[in-house]
PDB file of C-alpha atoms in Angstrom:
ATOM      1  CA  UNK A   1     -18.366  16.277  14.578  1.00 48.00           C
ATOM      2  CA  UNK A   2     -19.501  14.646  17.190  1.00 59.00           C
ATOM      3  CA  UNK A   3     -18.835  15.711  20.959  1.00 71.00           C
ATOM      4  CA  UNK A   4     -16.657  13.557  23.569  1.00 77.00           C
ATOM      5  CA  UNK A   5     -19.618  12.734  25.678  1.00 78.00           C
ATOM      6  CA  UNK A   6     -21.299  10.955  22.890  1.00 77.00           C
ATOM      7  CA  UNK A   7     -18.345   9.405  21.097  1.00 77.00           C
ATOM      8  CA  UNK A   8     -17.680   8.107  24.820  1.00 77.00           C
ATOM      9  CA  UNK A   9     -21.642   6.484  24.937  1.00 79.00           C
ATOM     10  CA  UNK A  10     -20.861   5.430  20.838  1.00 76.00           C
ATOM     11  CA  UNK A  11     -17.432   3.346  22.139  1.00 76.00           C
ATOM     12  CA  UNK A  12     -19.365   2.145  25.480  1.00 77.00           C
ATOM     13  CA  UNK A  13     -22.493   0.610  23.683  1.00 77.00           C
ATOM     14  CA  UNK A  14     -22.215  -0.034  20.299  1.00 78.00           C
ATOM     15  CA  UNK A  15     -20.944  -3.917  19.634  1.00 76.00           C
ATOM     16  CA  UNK A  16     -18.660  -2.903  16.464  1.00 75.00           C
ATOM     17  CA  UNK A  17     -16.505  -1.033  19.027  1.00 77.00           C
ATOM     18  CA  UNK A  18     -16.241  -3.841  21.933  1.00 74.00           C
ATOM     19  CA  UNK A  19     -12.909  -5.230  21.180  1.00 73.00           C
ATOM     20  CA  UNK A  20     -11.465  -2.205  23.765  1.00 75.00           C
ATOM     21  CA  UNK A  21     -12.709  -1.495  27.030  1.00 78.00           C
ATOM     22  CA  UNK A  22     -14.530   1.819  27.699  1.00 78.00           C
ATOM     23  CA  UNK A  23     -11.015   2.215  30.272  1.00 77.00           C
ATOM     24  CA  UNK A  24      -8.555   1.405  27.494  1.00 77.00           C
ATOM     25  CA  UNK A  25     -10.600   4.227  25.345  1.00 77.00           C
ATOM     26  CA  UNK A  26     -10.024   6.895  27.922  1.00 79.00           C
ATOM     27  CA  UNK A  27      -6.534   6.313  28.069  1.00 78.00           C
ATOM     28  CA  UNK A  28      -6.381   6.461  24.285  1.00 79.00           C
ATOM     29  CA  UNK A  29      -7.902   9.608  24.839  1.00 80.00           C
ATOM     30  CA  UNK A  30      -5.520  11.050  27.725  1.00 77.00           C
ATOM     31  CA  UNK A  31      -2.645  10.051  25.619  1.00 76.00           C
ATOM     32  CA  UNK A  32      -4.162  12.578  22.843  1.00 76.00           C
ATOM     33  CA  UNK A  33      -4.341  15.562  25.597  1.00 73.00           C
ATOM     34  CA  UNK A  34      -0.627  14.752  26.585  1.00 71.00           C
ATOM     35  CA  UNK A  35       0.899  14.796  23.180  1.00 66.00           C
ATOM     36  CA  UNK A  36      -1.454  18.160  22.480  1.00 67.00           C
ATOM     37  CA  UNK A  37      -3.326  16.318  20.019  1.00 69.00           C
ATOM     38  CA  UNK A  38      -6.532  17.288  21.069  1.00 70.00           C
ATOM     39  CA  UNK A  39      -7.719  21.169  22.482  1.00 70.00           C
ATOM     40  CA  UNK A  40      -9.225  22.369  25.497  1.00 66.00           C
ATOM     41  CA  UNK A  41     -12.573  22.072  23.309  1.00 67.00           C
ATOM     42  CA  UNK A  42     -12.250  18.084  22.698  1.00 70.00           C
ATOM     43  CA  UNK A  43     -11.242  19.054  19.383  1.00 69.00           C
ATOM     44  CA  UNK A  44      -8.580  17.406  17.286  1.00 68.00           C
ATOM     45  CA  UNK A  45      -5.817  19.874  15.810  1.00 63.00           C
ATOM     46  CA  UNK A  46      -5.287  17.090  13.401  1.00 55.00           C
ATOM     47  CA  UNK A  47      -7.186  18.016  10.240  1.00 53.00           C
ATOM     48  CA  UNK A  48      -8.663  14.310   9.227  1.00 50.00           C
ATOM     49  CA  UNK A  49     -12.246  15.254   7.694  1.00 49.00           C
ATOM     50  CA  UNK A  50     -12.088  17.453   4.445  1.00 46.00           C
ATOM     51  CA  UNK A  51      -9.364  19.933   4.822  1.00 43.00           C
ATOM     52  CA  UNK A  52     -11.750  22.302   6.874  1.00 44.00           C
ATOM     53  CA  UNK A  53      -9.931  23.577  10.252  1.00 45.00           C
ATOM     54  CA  UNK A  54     -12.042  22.383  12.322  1.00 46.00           C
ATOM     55  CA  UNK A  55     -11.874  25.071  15.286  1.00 48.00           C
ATOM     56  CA  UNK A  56      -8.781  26.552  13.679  1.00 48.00           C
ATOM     57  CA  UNK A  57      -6.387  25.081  16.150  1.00 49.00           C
ATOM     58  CA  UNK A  58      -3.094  23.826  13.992  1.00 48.00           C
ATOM     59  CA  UNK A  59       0.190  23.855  15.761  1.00 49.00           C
ATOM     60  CA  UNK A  60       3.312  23.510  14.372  1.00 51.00           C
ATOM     61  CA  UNK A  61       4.429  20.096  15.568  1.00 53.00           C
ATOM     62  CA  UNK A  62       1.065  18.301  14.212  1.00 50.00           C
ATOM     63  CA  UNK A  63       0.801  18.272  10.394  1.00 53.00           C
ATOM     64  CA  UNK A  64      -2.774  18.654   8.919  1.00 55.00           C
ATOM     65  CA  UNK A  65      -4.083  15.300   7.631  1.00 54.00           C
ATOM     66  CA  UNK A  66      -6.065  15.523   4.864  1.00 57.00           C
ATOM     67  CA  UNK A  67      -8.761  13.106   4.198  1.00 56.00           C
ATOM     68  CA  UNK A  68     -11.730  12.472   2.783  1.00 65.00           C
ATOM     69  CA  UNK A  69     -14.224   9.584   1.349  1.00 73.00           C
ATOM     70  CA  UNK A  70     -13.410  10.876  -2.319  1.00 76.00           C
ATOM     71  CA  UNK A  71     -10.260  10.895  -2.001  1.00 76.00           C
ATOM     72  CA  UNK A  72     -10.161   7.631  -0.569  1.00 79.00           C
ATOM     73  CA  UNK A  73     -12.270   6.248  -3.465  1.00 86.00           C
ATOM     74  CA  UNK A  74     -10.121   8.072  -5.838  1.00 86.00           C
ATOM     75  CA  UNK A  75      -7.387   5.866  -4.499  1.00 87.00           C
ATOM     76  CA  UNK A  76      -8.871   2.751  -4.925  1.00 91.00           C
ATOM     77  CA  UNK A  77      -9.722   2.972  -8.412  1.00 94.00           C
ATOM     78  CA  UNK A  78      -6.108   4.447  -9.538  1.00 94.00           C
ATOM     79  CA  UNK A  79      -5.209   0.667  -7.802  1.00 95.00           C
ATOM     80  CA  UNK A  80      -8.044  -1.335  -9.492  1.00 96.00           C
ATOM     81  CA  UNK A  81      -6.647   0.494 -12.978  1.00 97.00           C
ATOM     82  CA  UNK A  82      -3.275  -0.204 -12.375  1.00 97.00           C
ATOM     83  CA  UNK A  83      -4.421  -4.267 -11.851  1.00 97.00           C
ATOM     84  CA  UNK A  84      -6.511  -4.177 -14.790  1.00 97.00           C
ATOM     85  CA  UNK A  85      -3.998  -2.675 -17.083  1.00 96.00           C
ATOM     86  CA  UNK A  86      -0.912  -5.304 -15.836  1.00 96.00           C
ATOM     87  CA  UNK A  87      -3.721  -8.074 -16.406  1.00 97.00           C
ATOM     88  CA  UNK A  88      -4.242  -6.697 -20.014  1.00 96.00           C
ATOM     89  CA  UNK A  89      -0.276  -6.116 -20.512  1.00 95.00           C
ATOM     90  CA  UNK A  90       0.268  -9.863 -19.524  1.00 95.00           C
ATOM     91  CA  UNK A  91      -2.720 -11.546 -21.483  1.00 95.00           C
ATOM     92  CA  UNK A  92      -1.998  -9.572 -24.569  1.00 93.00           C
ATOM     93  CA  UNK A  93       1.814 -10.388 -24.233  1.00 92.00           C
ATOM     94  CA  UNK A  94       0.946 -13.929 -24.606  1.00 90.00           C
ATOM     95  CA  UNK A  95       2.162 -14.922 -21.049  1.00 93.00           C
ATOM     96  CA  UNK A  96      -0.632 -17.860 -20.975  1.00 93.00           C
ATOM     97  CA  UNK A  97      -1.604 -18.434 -17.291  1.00 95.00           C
ATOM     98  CA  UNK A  98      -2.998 -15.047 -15.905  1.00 97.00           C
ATOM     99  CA  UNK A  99      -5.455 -14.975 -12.834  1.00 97.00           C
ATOM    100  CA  UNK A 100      -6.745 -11.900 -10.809  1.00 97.00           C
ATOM    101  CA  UNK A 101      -6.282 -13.352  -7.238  1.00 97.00           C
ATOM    102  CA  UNK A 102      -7.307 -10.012  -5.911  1.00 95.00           C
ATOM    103  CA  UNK A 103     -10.752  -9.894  -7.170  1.00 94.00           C
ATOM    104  CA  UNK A 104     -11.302 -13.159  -4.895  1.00 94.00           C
ATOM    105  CA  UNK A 105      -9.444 -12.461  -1.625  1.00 91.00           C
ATOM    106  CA  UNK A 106      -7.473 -10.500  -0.250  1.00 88.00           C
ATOM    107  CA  UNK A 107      -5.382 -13.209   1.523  1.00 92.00           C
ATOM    108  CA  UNK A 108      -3.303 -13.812  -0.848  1.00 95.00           C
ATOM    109  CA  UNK A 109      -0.604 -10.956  -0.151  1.00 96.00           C
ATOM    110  CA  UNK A 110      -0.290 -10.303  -4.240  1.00 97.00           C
ATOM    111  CA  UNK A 111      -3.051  -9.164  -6.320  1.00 97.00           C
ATOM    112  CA  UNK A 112      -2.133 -11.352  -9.785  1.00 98.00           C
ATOM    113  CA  UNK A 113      -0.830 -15.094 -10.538  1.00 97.00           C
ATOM    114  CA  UNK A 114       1.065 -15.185 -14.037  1.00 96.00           C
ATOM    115  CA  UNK A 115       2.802 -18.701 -15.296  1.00 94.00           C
ATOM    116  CA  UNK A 116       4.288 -19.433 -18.377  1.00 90.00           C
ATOM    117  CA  UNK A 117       5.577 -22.828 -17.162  1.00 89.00           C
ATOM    118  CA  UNK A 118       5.762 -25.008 -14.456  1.00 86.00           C
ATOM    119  CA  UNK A 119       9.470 -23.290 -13.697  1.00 87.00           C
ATOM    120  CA  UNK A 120       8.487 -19.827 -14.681  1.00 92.00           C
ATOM    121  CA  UNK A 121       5.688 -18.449 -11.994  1.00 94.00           C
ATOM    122  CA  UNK A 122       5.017 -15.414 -10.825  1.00 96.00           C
ATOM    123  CA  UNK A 123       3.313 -13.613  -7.832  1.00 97.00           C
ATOM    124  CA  UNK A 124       2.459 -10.165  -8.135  1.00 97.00           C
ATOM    125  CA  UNK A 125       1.872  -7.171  -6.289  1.00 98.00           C
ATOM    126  CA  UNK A 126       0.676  -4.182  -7.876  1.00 98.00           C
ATOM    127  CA  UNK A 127       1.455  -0.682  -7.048  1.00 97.00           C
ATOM    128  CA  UNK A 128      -0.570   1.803  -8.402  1.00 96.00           C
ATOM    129  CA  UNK A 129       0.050   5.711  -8.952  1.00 95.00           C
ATOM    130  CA  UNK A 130      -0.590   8.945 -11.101  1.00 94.00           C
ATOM    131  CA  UNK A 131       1.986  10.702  -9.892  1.00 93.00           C
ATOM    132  CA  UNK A 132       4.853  10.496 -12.469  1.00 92.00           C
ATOM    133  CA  UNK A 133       7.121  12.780 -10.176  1.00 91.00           C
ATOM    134  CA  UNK A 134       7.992  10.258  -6.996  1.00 91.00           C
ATOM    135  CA  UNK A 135       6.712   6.619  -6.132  1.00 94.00           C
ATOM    136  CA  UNK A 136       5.148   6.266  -3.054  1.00 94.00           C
ATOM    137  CA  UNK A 137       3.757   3.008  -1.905  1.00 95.00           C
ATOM    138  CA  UNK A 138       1.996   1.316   1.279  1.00 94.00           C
ATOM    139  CA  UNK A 139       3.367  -2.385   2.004  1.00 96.00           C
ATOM    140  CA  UNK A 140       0.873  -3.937   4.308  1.00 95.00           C
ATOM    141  CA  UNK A 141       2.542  -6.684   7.064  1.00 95.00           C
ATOM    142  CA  UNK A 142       0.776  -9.604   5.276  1.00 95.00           C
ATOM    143  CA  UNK A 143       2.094  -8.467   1.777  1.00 96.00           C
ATOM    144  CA  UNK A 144       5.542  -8.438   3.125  1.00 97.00           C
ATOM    145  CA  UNK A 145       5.881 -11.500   5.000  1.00 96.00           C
ATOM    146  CA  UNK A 146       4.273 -13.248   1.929  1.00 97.00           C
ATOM    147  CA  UNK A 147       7.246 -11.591  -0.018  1.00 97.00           C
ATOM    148  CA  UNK A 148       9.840 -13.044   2.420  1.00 96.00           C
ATOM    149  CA  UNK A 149       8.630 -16.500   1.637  1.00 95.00           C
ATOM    150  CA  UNK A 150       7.391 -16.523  -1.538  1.00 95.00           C
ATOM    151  CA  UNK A 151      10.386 -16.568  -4.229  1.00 93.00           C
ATOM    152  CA  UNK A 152       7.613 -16.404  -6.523  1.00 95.00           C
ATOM    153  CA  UNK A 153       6.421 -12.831  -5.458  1.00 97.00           C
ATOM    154  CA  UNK A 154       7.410  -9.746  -6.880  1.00 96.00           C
ATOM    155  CA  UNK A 155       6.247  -5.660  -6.894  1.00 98.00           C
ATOM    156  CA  UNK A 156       5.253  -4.203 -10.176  1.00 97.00           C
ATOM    157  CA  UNK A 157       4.926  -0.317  -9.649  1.00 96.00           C
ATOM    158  CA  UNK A 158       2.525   0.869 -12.639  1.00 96.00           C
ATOM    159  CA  UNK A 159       1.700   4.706 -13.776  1.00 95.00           C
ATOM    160  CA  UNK A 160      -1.514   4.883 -14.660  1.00 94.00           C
ATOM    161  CA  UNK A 161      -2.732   7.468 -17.330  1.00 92.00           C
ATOM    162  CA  UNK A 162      -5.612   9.426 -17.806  1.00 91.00           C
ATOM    163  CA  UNK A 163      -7.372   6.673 -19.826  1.00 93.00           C
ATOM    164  CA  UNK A 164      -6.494   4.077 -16.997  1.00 93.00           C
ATOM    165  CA  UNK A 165      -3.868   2.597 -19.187  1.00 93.00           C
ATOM    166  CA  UNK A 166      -0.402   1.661 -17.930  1.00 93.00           C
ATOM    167  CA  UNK A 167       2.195   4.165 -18.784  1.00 93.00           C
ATOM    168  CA  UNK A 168       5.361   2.707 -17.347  1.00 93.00           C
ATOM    169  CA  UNK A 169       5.890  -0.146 -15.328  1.00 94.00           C
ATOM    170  CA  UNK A 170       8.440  -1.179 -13.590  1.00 93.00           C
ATOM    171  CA  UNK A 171       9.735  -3.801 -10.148  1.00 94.00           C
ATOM    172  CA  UNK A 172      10.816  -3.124  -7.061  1.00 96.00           C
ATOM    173  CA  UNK A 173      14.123  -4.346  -5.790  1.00 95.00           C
ATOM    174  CA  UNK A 174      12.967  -6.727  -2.366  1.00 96.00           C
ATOM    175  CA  UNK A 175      16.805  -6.364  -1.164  1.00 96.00           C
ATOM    176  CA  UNK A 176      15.305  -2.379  -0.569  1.00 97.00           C
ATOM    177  CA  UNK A 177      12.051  -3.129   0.657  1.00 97.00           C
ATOM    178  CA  UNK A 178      13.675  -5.559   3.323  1.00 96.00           C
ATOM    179  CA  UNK A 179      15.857  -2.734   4.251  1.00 96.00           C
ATOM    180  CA  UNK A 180      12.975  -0.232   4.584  1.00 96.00           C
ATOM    181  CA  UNK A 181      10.499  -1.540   6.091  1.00 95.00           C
ATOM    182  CA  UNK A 182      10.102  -0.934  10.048  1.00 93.00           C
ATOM    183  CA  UNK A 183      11.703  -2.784  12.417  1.00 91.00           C
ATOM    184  CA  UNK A 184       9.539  -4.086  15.475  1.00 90.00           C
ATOM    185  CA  UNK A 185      10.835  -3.026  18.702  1.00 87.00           C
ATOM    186  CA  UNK A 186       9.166  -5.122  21.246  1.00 86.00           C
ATOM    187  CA  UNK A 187       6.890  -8.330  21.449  1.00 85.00           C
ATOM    188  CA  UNK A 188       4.102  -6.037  22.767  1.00 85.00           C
ATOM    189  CA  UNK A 189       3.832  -3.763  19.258  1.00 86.00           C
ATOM    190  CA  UNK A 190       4.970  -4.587  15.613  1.00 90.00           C
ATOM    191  CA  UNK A 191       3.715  -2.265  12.544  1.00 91.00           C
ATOM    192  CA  UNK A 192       0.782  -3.037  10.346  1.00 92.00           C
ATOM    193  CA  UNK A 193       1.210  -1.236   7.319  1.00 92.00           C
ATOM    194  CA  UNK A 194       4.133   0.865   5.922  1.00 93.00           C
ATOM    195  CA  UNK A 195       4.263   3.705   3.774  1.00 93.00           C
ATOM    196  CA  UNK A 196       7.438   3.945   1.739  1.00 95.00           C
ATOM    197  CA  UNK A 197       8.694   6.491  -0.804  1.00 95.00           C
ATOM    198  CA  UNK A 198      11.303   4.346  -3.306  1.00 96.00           C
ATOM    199  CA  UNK A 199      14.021   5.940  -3.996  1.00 95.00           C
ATOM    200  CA  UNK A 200      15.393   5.315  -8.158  1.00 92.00           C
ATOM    201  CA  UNK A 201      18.085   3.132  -7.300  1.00 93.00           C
ATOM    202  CA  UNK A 202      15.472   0.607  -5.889  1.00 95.00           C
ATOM    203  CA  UNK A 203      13.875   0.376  -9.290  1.00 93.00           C
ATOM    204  CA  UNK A 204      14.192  -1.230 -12.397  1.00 90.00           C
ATOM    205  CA  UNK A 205      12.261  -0.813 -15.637  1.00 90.00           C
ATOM    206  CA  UNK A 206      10.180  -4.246 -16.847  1.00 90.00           C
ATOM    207  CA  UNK A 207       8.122  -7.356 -14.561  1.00 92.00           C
ATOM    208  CA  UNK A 208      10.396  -9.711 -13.506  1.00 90.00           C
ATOM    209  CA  UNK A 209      10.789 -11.804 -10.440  1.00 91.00           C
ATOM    210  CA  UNK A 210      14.249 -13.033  -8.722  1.00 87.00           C
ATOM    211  CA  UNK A 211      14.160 -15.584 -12.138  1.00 85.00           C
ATOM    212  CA  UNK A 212      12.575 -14.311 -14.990  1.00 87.00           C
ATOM    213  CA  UNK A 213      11.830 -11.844 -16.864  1.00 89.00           C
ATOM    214  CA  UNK A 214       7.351 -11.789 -17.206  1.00 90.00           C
ATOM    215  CA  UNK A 215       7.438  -9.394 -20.457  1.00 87.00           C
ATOM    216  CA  UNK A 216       9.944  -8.470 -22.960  1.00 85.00           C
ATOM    217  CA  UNK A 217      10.890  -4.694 -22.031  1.00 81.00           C
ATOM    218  CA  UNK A 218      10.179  -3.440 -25.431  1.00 82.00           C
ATOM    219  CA  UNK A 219       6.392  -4.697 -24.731  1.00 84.00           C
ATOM    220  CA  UNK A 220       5.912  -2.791 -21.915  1.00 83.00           C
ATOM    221  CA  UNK A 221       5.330   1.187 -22.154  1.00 83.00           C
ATOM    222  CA  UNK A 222       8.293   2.706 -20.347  1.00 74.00           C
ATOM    223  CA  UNK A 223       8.550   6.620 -19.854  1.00 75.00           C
ATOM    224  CA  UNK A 224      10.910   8.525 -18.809  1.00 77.00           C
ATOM    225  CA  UNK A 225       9.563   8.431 -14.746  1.00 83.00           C
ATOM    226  CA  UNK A 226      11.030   7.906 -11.371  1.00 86.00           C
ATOM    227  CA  UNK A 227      14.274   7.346 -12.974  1.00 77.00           C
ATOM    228  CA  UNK A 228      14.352   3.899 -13.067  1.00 72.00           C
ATOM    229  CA  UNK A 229      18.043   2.480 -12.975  1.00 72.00           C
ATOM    230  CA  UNK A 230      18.767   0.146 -16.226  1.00 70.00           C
ATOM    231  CA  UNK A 231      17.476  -3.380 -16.605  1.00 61.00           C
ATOM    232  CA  UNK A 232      19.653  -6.162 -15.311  1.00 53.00           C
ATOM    233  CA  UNK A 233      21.030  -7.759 -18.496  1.00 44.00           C
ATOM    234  CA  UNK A 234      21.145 -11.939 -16.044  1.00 37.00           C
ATOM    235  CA  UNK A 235      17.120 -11.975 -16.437  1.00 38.00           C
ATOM    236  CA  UNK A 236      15.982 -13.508 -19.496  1.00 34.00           C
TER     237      UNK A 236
END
């Protein structure tokens, strides 16, 4: 890792990093020292390149971060997967207007367009994850504020197996994700990106938005996961 000095020359020179000041980067940097994020050495006791301890230096109060350019990468395909097999779920269940927004922009805030009529649209989110024991999901600021305009939009969680298949799928209640999300406290700050763990109650098993129902639930594979409360019996 790279010393203070030359991270300091790195933020002070190169153009990718001129949208601080060289002042407002040592003050970033003070702030570390206060909250003991950062040793005597100019090292961080946050763990943040491969699980290696750095100097050694972990205290209590700071958890180790672990993080690393496969893991990251690992990520993104278990999401690219999880698109793919919702676009293949949709197409093959005859739903006849299915477009991968995603693959074009990200500005969207929803990563697939499904229609079966002019009444029956639907914008969706995907959620991807191999973990069959808990769902945890990150809602970005854009994806949510597309959510609380869009009656259109909805979030599809999707467990993705081995093969890259979808192995349950199911829709988050927005009613919850309104209530979870952060609140902003002040004009000067508001949050960017939010990682929430949904709890069962804020799930239900099938693709449906606020209107209709995408799939039938016996077309979609649904296993025993997350404990997903019942379908609602008013979405057709």
């Amino acid at each position: 890792m790279a010393g203070i000095p030359r991270v300091r020359v790195l933020f002070t020179h190169h153009p990718g990093y001129a949208d601080l000041t060289p002042a407002q980067y040592a003050e970033g940097l003070a702030w570390l020292r206060r909250m003991g994020m950062v040793t005597a050495a100019g090292r961080p006791v946050v763990d943040i390149s491969d699980g290696e301890a750095g100097d050694g230096v972990v205290t209590a109060s700071v958890p180790a971060v672990r993080w690393s350019q496969a893991a990251e990468e690992a990520r993104r395909r278990v999401g690219a997967a999880g698109e793919q097999a919702l676009l293949g779920l949709l197409r093959e269940g005859g739903v006849p207007d299915v477009r991968h927004v995603a693959a074009e922009s990200d500005a969207y805030g929803y990563d697939i367009e499904a229609a079966r009529s002019v009444s029956e649209r639907a914008h969706i989110e995907v959620k991807s994850t191999t973990d069959p024991t808990r769902l945890v999901i990150h809602l970005t600021r854009h994806e949510y504020e597309v959510m609380a305009r869009d009656k259109e939009w909805c979030l599809a969680a999707v467990l993705v197996g081995r093969d890259g298949s979808a192995v349950n799928v199911a829709t988050v209640d927005q009613g919850w994700l309104h209530s979870a999300v952060p609140a902003d406290q002040t004009r000067r700050g508001r949050w960017e990106s939010a990682r929430l763990e949904v709890p069962p109650h804020a799930l239900v098993p099938g693709l449906a938005t606020a209107s209709w129902r995408l799939l039938p639930d016996t077309w979609l594979p649904q296993c025993s996961v997350w404990t997903c409360q019942p379908a609602s019996p008013v979405l057709a």
